[in-house]
C-alpha cells in the first residue's frame, strides 16, 4: 500500500476496539477511533476516510443515525456495520441507512480483515467520483459547504443549515420520494421534531428560490401521504 488507507472505527467496547485497531494497523491501515456517535461525526467532519466501521449500539447517537448523517455528506465512502443484532429486519435497516456490509458479533477477525480489504478497494474505484459540494438547479447554484445559493445575477442568498441539509437530502435522492420520517430523522436528528407544516414551508421556500412558476413546480414536489420529491433529469 502506497498511501495508507484511512479507517474510522467506531466501537464502545474498549477491548474489541483495541483488538480491531491493532489488527487493522498490522495490515497497514491508519485507524482513527471513536467510542460514541457524536465523536464519530466530529471525526468524520475533520478527516477524510476510505472506510467507516460502525458499531450499531453506541452511546449518544446510534450507528444507524450516524450512517444516515454521513450519507448526507458523502455517498461514496464505504460503511460496514458491526452489530450483535442478527435479525433480517436489522440487516435491512442497516442497508437502508446506507451500509455496504454488515458483520454480526462475535466475528472472526480474519473475516473482518478480508471484508475491510474488499470495501476499501471498492471505495478506491469511486475516489474519482466528485463528492456533492455544489449543485446547479436552473441558473442557480447551491454551495453546500458554505450554505449559500448563488443566483445568475451574482447575488447570494444565505441558506440555513436545515435548508441546506434538506436540499442535500432531496438532491442526493433525486427522482425518489423521500418520506417525512426520513426527513425528520436525518435533518432534524435528535432536536425537537417539527410539524409536517414546517417541512411544507421549507418546500415552499425552495419553490420561491428555484421554480419558474411556483404554482406548477417542476423540481420540488409534495407527494400526498408519502413525503417529498426533488425531480431533475439531468445526469451528474
PDB file of C-alpha atoms in Angstrom:
ATOM      1  CA  UNK A   1       0.000   0.000   0.000  1.00  0.00           C
ATOM      2  CA  UNK A   2       1.445   3.334  -1.059  1.00  0.00           C
ATOM      3  CA  UNK A   3      -0.510   5.940   0.918  1.00  0.00           C
ATOM      4  CA  UNK A   4      -2.058   4.389   3.985  1.00  0.00           C
ATOM      5  CA  UNK A   5      -5.785   3.840   3.643  1.00  0.00           C
ATOM      6  CA  UNK A   6      -7.629   5.559   6.484  1.00  0.00           C
ATOM      7  CA  UNK A   7     -10.340   3.869   8.547  1.00  0.00           C
ATOM      8  CA  UNK A   8     -12.702   5.398  11.118  1.00  0.00           C
ATOM      9  CA  UNK A   9     -13.513   2.707  13.707  1.00  0.00           C
ATOM     10  CA  UNK A  10     -16.499   3.413  15.973  1.00  0.00           C
ATOM     11  CA  UNK A  11     -16.945   0.950  18.850  1.00  0.00           C
ATOM     12  CA  UNK A  12     -17.729   1.479  22.539  1.00  0.00           C
ATOM     13  CA  UNK A  13     -16.404  -1.885  23.828  1.00  0.00           C
ATOM     14  CA  UNK A  14     -12.822  -0.982  24.652  1.00  0.00           C
ATOM     15  CA  UNK A  15     -11.280  -4.482  24.340  1.00  0.00           C
ATOM     16  CA  UNK A  16     -12.904  -5.033  20.959  1.00  0.00           C
ATOM     17  CA  UNK A  17     -11.926  -1.537  19.789  1.00  0.00           C
ATOM     18  CA  UNK A  18      -8.263  -2.163  20.676  1.00  0.00           C
ATOM     19  CA  UNK A  19      -8.226  -5.660  19.117  1.00  0.00           C
ATOM     20  CA  UNK A  20      -9.714  -4.482  15.811  1.00  0.00           C
ATOM     21  CA  UNK A  21      -7.483  -1.390  15.726  1.00  0.00           C
ATOM     22  CA  UNK A  22      -4.328  -3.441  16.312  1.00  0.00           C
ATOM     23  CA  UNK A  23      -5.213  -5.980  13.610  1.00  0.00           C
ATOM     24  CA  UNK A  24      -6.066  -3.300  11.060  1.00  0.00           C
ATOM     25  CA  UNK A  25      -2.813  -1.434  11.807  1.00  0.00           C
ATOM     26  CA  UNK A  26      -0.874  -4.673  11.312  1.00  0.00           C
ATOM     27  CA  UNK A  27      -2.463  -4.804   7.837  1.00  0.00           C
ATOM     28  CA  UNK A  28      -1.098  -1.313   7.118  1.00  0.00           C
ATOM     29  CA  UNK A  29      -4.228   0.809   7.656  1.00  0.00           C
ATOM     30  CA  UNK A  30      -4.252   4.119   9.540  1.00  0.00           C
ATOM     31  CA  UNK A  31      -7.015   3.824  12.139  1.00  0.00           C
ATOM     32  CA  UNK A  32      -8.859   6.668  13.882  1.00  0.00           C
ATOM     33  CA  UNK A  33     -11.221   5.620  16.692  1.00  0.00           C
ATOM     34  CA  UNK A  34     -14.354   6.973  18.349  1.00  0.00           C
ATOM     35  CA  UNK A  35     -16.440   5.498  21.183  1.00  0.00           C
ATOM     36  CA  UNK A  36     -19.775   7.263  20.636  1.00  0.00           C
ATOM     37  CA  UNK A  37     -21.869   8.682  17.795  1.00  0.00           C
ATOM     38  CA  UNK A  38     -21.161  12.349  18.471  1.00  0.00           C
ATOM     39  CA  UNK A  39     -17.393  11.831  18.481  1.00  0.00           C
ATOM     40  CA  UNK A  40     -17.694   9.710  15.327  1.00  0.00           C
ATOM     41  CA  UNK A  41     -19.457  12.504  13.420  1.00  0.00           C
ATOM     42  CA  UNK A  42     -16.923  15.059  14.680  1.00  0.00           C
ATOM     43  CA  UNK A  43     -14.001  12.901  13.463  1.00  0.00           C
ATOM     44  CA  UNK A  44     -15.773  12.256  10.165  1.00  0.00           C
ATOM     45  CA  UNK A  45     -16.114  16.011   9.551  1.00  0.00           C
ATOM     46  CA  UNK A  46     -12.451  16.657  10.464  1.00  0.00           C
ATOM     47  CA  UNK A  47     -10.764  13.953   8.372  1.00  0.00           C
ATOM     48  CA  UNK A  48     -11.181  12.010   5.152  1.00  0.00           C
ATOM     49  CA  UNK A  49     -11.637   8.240   5.378  1.00  0.00           C
ATOM     50  CA  UNK A  50     -11.561   5.290   2.969  1.00  0.00           C
ATOM     51  CA  UNK A  51     -13.860   3.170   5.177  1.00  0.00           C
ATOM     52  CA  UNK A  52     -16.065   3.572   8.247  1.00  0.00           C
ATOM     53  CA  UNK A  53     -16.584   0.609  10.583  1.00  0.00           C
ATOM     54  CA  UNK A  54     -19.553   1.380  12.771  1.00  0.00           C
ATOM     55  CA  UNK A  55     -20.998  -0.449  15.772  1.00  0.00           C
ATOM     56  CA  UNK A  56     -24.795  -0.048  15.854  1.00  0.00           C
ATOM     57  CA  UNK A  57     -25.322   0.133  19.639  1.00  0.00           C
ATOM     58  CA  UNK A  58     -23.153   3.109  20.591  1.00  0.00           C
ATOM     59  CA  UNK A  59     -23.881   5.951  23.071  1.00  0.00           C
ATOM     60  CA  UNK A  60     -25.137   9.469  22.233  1.00  0.00           C
ATOM     61  CA  UNK A  61     -26.266   8.785  18.626  1.00  0.00           C
ATOM     62  CA  UNK A  62     -26.712   5.197  17.457  1.00  0.00           C
ATOM     63  CA  UNK A  63     -24.846   3.762  14.485  1.00  0.00           C
ATOM     64  CA  UNK A  64     -27.858   3.838  12.154  1.00  0.00           C
ATOM     65  CA  UNK A  65     -28.296   7.590  12.742  1.00  0.00           C
ATOM     66  CA  UNK A  66     -24.558   8.201  12.328  1.00  0.00           C
ATOM     67  CA  UNK A  67     -24.591   6.361   8.982  1.00  0.00           C
ATOM     68  CA  UNK A  68     -27.571   8.345   7.773  1.00  0.00           C
ATOM     69  CA  UNK A  69     -25.913  11.653   8.671  1.00  0.00           C
ATOM     70  CA  UNK A  70     -22.667  10.573   6.971  1.00  0.00           C
ATOM     71  CA  UNK A  71     -24.591   9.610   3.836  1.00  0.00           C
ATOM     72  CA  UNK A  72     -25.935  13.183   3.603  1.00  0.00           C
ATOM     73  CA  UNK A  73     -22.369  14.461   3.289  1.00  0.00           C
ATOM     74  CA  UNK A  74     -20.760  11.587   1.447  1.00  0.00           C
ATOM     75  CA  UNK A  75     -22.468   8.911  -0.644  1.00  0.00           C
ATOM     76  CA  UNK A  76     -19.240   7.157  -1.637  1.00  0.00           C
ATOM     77  CA  UNK A  77     -17.297   6.204   1.497  1.00  0.00           C
ATOM     78  CA  UNK A  78     -17.966   2.516   2.306  1.00  0.00           C
ATOM     79  CA  UNK A  79     -19.692   1.825   5.654  1.00  0.00           C
ATOM     80  CA  UNK A  80     -19.573  -1.509   7.472  1.00  0.00           C
ATOM     81  CA  UNK A  81     -21.865  -2.130  10.448  1.00  0.00           C
ATOM     82  CA  UNK A  82     -20.774  -4.299  13.361  1.00  0.00           C
ATOM     83  CA  UNK A  83     -23.683  -5.496  15.477  1.00  0.00           C
ATOM     84  CA  UNK A  84     -24.856  -8.132  17.923  1.00  0.00           C
ATOM     85  CA  UNK A  85     -28.297  -7.951  16.262  1.00  0.00           C
ATOM     86  CA  UNK A  86     -28.785 -10.709  13.736  1.00  0.00           C
ATOM     87  CA  UNK A  87     -32.400 -10.400  12.566  1.00  0.00           C
ATOM     88  CA  UNK A  88     -33.177  -9.828   8.895  1.00  0.00           C
ATOM     89  CA  UNK A  89     -35.045  -6.634   9.916  1.00  0.00           C
ATOM     90  CA  UNK A  90     -31.841  -5.233  11.426  1.00  0.00           C
ATOM     91  CA  UNK A  91     -29.858  -6.132   8.337  1.00  0.00           C
ATOM     92  CA  UNK A  92     -32.451  -4.472   6.100  1.00  0.00           C
ATOM     93  CA  UNK A  93     -32.437  -1.352   8.322  1.00  0.00           C
ATOM     94  CA  UNK A  94     -28.651  -1.226   8.116  1.00  0.00           C
ATOM     95  CA  UNK A  95     -28.634  -1.492   4.336  1.00  0.00           C
ATOM     96  CA  UNK A  96     -31.391   1.112   4.027  1.00  0.00           C
ATOM     97  CA  UNK A  97     -29.320   3.526   6.122  1.00  0.00           C
ATOM     98  CA  UNK A  98     -26.548   3.273   3.555  1.00  0.00           C
ATOM     99  CA  UNK A  99     -24.356   0.394   4.777  1.00  0.00           C
ATOM    100  CA  UNK A 100     -22.240  -1.535   2.279  1.00  0.00           C
ATOM    101  CA  UNK A 101     -21.645  -4.502   4.584  1.00  0.00           C
ATOM    102  CA  UNK A 102     -22.962  -5.921   7.844  1.00  0.00           C
ATOM    103  CA  UNK A 103     -20.946  -8.167  10.169  1.00  0.00           C
ATOM    104  CA  UNK A 104     -22.564  -9.863  13.182  1.00  0.00           C
ATOM    105  CA  UNK A 105     -20.756 -10.182  16.530  1.00  0.00           C
ATOM    106  CA  UNK A 106     -18.989 -12.337  17.532  1.00  0.00           C
ATOM    107  CA  UNK A 107     -16.990 -12.450  14.306  1.00  0.00           C
ATOM    108  CA  UNK A 108     -13.729 -13.881  13.097  1.00  0.00           C
ATOM    109  CA  UNK A 109     -11.022 -11.185  12.830  1.00  0.00           C
ATOM    110  CA  UNK A 110      -9.690 -12.768   9.650  1.00  0.00           C
ATOM    111  CA  UNK A 111     -13.137 -12.422   8.035  1.00  0.00           C
ATOM    112  CA  UNK A 112     -13.297  -8.777   9.163  1.00  0.00           C
ATOM    113  CA  UNK A 113      -9.876  -8.073   7.562  1.00  0.00           C
ATOM    114  CA  UNK A 114     -10.974  -9.699   4.274  1.00  0.00           C
ATOM    115  CA  UNK A 115     -14.203  -7.707   4.161  1.00  0.00           C
ATOM    116  CA  UNK A 116     -12.347  -4.485   5.007  1.00  0.00           C
ATOM    117  CA  UNK A 117      -9.932  -5.100   2.111  1.00  0.00           C
ATOM    118  CA  UNK A 118     -12.821  -5.647  -0.319  1.00  0.00           C
ATOM    119  CA  UNK A 119     -14.648  -2.490   0.797  1.00  0.00           C
ATOM    120  CA  UNK A 120     -11.534  -0.293   0.682  1.00  0.00           C
ATOM    121  CA  UNK A 121     -10.709  -1.499  -2.841  1.00  0.00           C
ATOM    122  CA  UNK A 122     -14.281  -0.902  -3.967  1.00  0.00           C
ATOM    123  CA  UNK A 123     -14.231   2.581  -2.416  1.00  0.00           C
ATOM    124  CA  UNK A 124     -10.963   3.480  -4.146  1.00  0.00           C
ATOM    125  CA  UNK A 125     -12.597   2.820  -7.520  1.00  0.00           C
ATOM    126  CA  UNK A 126     -15.104   5.535  -6.664  1.00  0.00           C
ATOM    127  CA  UNK A 127     -12.462   8.005  -5.480  1.00  0.00           C
ATOM    128  CA  UNK A 128     -12.593   9.912  -8.732  1.00  0.00           C
ATOM    129  CA  UNK A 129     -16.330  10.470  -8.333  1.00  0.00           C
ATOM    130  CA  UNK A 130     -16.848  14.003  -7.117  1.00  0.00           C
ATOM    131  CA  UNK A 131     -18.429  14.425  -3.716  1.00  0.00           C
ATOM    132  CA  UNK A 132     -21.504  16.601  -3.792  1.00  0.00           C
ATOM    133  CA  UNK A 133     -20.178  20.036  -2.771  1.00  0.00           C
ATOM    134  CA  UNK A 134     -22.352  22.057  -5.151  1.00  0.00           C
ATOM    135  CA  UNK A 135     -25.392  21.519  -7.334  1.00  0.00           C
ATOM    136  CA  UNK A 136     -26.993  23.588 -10.061  1.00  0.00           C
ATOM    137  CA  UNK A 137     -30.754  23.939 -10.407  1.00  0.00           C
ATOM    138  CA  UNK A 138     -31.727  26.046 -13.412  1.00  0.00           C
ATOM    139  CA  UNK A 139     -29.473  29.118 -13.372  1.00  0.00           C
ATOM    140  CA  UNK A 140     -28.805  28.953  -9.615  1.00  0.00           C
ATOM    141  CA  UNK A 141     -26.074  27.029  -7.785  1.00  0.00           C
ATOM    142  CA  UNK A 142     -26.199  25.694  -4.220  1.00  0.00           C
ATOM    143  CA  UNK A 143     -22.871  25.503  -2.335  1.00  0.00           C
ATOM    144  CA  UNK A 144     -23.437  23.027   0.484  1.00  0.00           C
ATOM    145  CA  UNK A 145     -20.246  23.703   2.456  1.00  0.00           C
ATOM    146  CA  UNK A 146     -20.787  27.459   2.710  1.00  0.00           C
ATOM    147  CA  UNK A 147     -24.628  27.322   3.000  1.00  0.00           C
ATOM    148  CA  UNK A 148     -25.046  29.680   0.029  1.00  0.00           C
ATOM    149  CA  UNK A 149     -27.278  29.954  -3.001  1.00  0.00           C
ATOM    150  CA  UNK A 150     -25.664  31.842  -5.892  1.00  0.00           C
ATOM    151  CA  UNK A 151     -28.048  33.462  -8.381  1.00  0.00           C
ATOM    152  CA  UNK A 152     -27.327  34.094 -12.070  1.00  0.00           C
ATOM    153  CA  UNK A 153     -27.152  37.877 -11.460  1.00  0.00           C
ATOM    154  CA  UNK A 154     -24.323  37.422  -8.935  1.00  0.00           C
ATOM    155  CA  UNK A 155     -26.419  37.891  -5.797  1.00  0.00           C
ATOM    156  CA  UNK A 156     -26.063  35.379  -2.969  1.00  0.00           C
ATOM    157  CA  UNK A 157     -28.757  34.087  -0.600  1.00  0.00           C
ATOM    158  CA  UNK A 158     -27.589  32.696   2.742  1.00  0.00           C
ATOM    159  CA  UNK A 159     -29.197  29.327   3.463  1.00  0.00           C
ATOM    160  CA  UNK A 160     -29.851  27.991   6.960  1.00  0.00           C
ATOM    161  CA  UNK A 161     -28.199  24.729   7.979  1.00  0.00           C
ATOM    162  CA  UNK A 162     -31.580  22.937   7.932  1.00  0.00           C
ATOM    163  CA  UNK A 163     -32.401  24.295   4.456  1.00  0.00           C
ATOM    164  CA  UNK A 164     -29.007  23.094   3.206  1.00  0.00           C
ATOM    165  CA  UNK A 165     -29.384  19.639   4.785  1.00  0.00           C
ATOM    166  CA  UNK A 166     -32.897  19.193   3.391  1.00  0.00           C
ATOM    167  CA  UNK A 167     -31.816  20.332  -0.080  1.00  0.00           C
ATOM    168  CA  UNK A 168     -28.882  17.936   0.039  1.00  0.00           C
ATOM    169  CA  UNK A 169     -31.052  15.014   1.160  1.00  0.00           C
ATOM    170  CA  UNK A 170     -33.611  15.600  -1.601  1.00  0.00           C
ATOM    171  CA  UNK A 171     -30.903  16.119  -4.255  1.00  0.00           C
ATOM    172  CA  UNK A 172     -28.948  13.004  -3.166  1.00  0.00           C
ATOM    173  CA  UNK A 173     -32.203  11.060  -3.540  1.00  0.00           C
ATOM    174  CA  UNK A 174     -33.353  12.905  -6.682  1.00  0.00           C
ATOM    175  CA  UNK A 175     -36.277  11.402  -8.568  1.00  0.00           C
ATOM    176  CA  UNK A 176     -37.235   9.344  -5.477  1.00  0.00           C
ATOM    177  CA  UNK A 177     -39.956  10.105  -2.931  1.00  0.00           C
ATOM    178  CA  UNK A 178     -38.373  10.743   0.494  1.00  0.00           C
ATOM    179  CA  UNK A 179     -40.659  10.044   3.458  1.00  0.00           C
ATOM    180  CA  UNK A 180     -41.387  12.612   6.159  1.00  0.00           C
ATOM    181  CA  UNK A 181     -39.992  10.160   8.732  1.00  0.00           C
ATOM    182  CA  UNK A 182     -36.674  10.025   6.915  1.00  0.00           C
ATOM    183  CA  UNK A 183     -36.517  13.806   6.656  1.00  0.00           C
ATOM    184  CA  UNK A 184     -37.293  14.182  10.368  1.00  0.00           C
ATOM    185  CA  UNK A 185     -34.698  11.585  11.351  1.00  0.00           C
ATOM    186  CA  UNK A 186     -31.963  12.837   9.029  1.00  0.00           C
ATOM    187  CA  UNK A 187     -32.368  16.619   9.033  1.00  0.00           C
ATOM    188  CA  UNK A 188     -33.839  17.231  12.491  1.00  0.00           C
ATOM    189  CA  UNK A 189     -31.985  14.318  14.069  1.00  0.00           C
ATOM    190  CA  UNK A 190     -32.387  14.459  17.857  1.00  0.00           C
ATOM    191  CA  UNK A 191     -33.754  18.012  18.004  1.00  0.00           C
ATOM    192  CA  UNK A 192     -37.435  18.636  18.617  1.00  0.00           C
ATOM    193  CA  UNK A 193     -39.353  17.223  15.667  1.00  0.00           C
ATOM    194  CA  UNK A 194     -41.184  19.904  13.691  1.00  0.00           C
ATOM    195  CA  UNK A 195     -44.701  19.534  12.351  1.00  0.00           C
ATOM    196  CA  UNK A 196     -45.359  18.459   8.768  1.00  0.00           C
ATOM    197  CA  UNK A 197     -46.278  22.098   8.142  1.00  0.00           C
ATOM    198  CA  UNK A 198     -42.666  23.104   8.875  1.00  0.00           C
ATOM    199  CA  UNK A 199     -41.357  20.827   6.128  1.00  0.00           C
ATOM    200  CA  UNK A 200     -44.087  22.135   3.781  1.00  0.00           C
ATOM    201  CA  UNK A 201     -42.835  25.672   4.474  1.00  0.00           C
ATOM    202  CA  UNK A 202     -39.282  24.639   3.541  1.00  0.00           C
ATOM    203  CA  UNK A 203     -40.589  23.203   0.251  1.00  0.00           C
ATOM    204  CA  UNK A 204     -42.497  26.452  -0.417  1.00  0.00           C
ATOM    205  CA  UNK A 205     -39.269  28.412   0.202  1.00  0.00           C
ATOM    206  CA  UNK A 206     -37.372  26.153  -2.229  1.00  0.00           C
ATOM    207  CA  UNK A 207     -40.072  26.763  -4.846  1.00  0.00           C
ATOM    208  CA  UNK A 208     -39.612  30.513  -4.406  1.00  0.00           C
ATOM    209  CA  UNK A 209     -35.878  30.098  -4.927  1.00  0.00           C
ATOM    210  CA  UNK A 210     -35.910  27.701  -7.876  1.00  0.00           C
ATOM    211  CA  UNK A 211     -39.256  27.285  -9.632  1.00  0.00           C
ATOM    212  CA  UNK A 212     -40.006  29.416 -12.734  1.00  0.00           C
ATOM    213  CA  UNK A 213     -43.707  29.007 -11.817  1.00  0.00           C
ATOM    214  CA  UNK A 214     -44.309  28.267  -8.112  1.00  0.00           C
ATOM    215  CA  UNK A 215     -47.875  27.049  -8.727  1.00  0.00           C
ATOM    216  CA  UNK A 216     -46.663  24.444 -11.243  1.00  0.00           C
ATOM    217  CA  UNK A 217     -43.417  23.146  -9.735  1.00  0.00           C
ATOM    218  CA  UNK A 218     -41.035  21.141 -11.883  1.00  0.00           C
ATOM    219  CA  UNK A 219     -38.372  20.479  -9.219  1.00  0.00           C
ATOM    220  CA  UNK A 220     -39.883  20.290  -5.715  1.00  0.00           C
ATOM    221  CA  UNK A 221     -42.987  18.159  -5.245  1.00  0.00           C
ATOM    222  CA  UNK A 222     -45.122  17.178  -2.247  1.00  0.00           C
ATOM    223  CA  UNK A 223     -46.274  13.557  -2.545  1.00  0.00           C
ATOM    224  CA  UNK A 224     -49.558  13.230  -0.643  1.00  0.00           C
ATOM    225  CA  UNK A 225     -49.398  10.696   2.172  1.00  0.00           C
ATOM    226  CA  UNK A 226     -45.728   9.892   1.491  1.00  0.00           C
ATOM    227  CA  UNK A 227     -43.355  12.836   1.625  1.00  0.00           C
ATOM    228  CA  UNK A 228     -41.443  14.942  -0.858  1.00  0.00           C
ATOM    229  CA  UNK A 229     -39.501  14.553  -4.082  1.00  0.00           C
ATOM    230  CA  UNK A 230     -36.902  16.558  -5.981  1.00  0.00           C
ATOM    231  CA  UNK A 231     -37.073  15.887  -9.731  1.00  0.00           C
ATOM    232  CA  UNK A 232     -34.157  16.554 -12.035  1.00  0.00           C
ATOM    233  CA  UNK A 233     -33.473  14.561 -15.179  1.00  0.00           C
ATOM    234  CA  UNK A 234     -30.005  15.860 -15.968  1.00  0.00           C
ATOM    235  CA  UNK A 235     -27.154  13.408 -15.389  1.00  0.00           C
ATOM    236  CA  UNK A 236     -24.303  14.078 -12.936  1.00  0.00           C
TER     237      UNK A 236
END
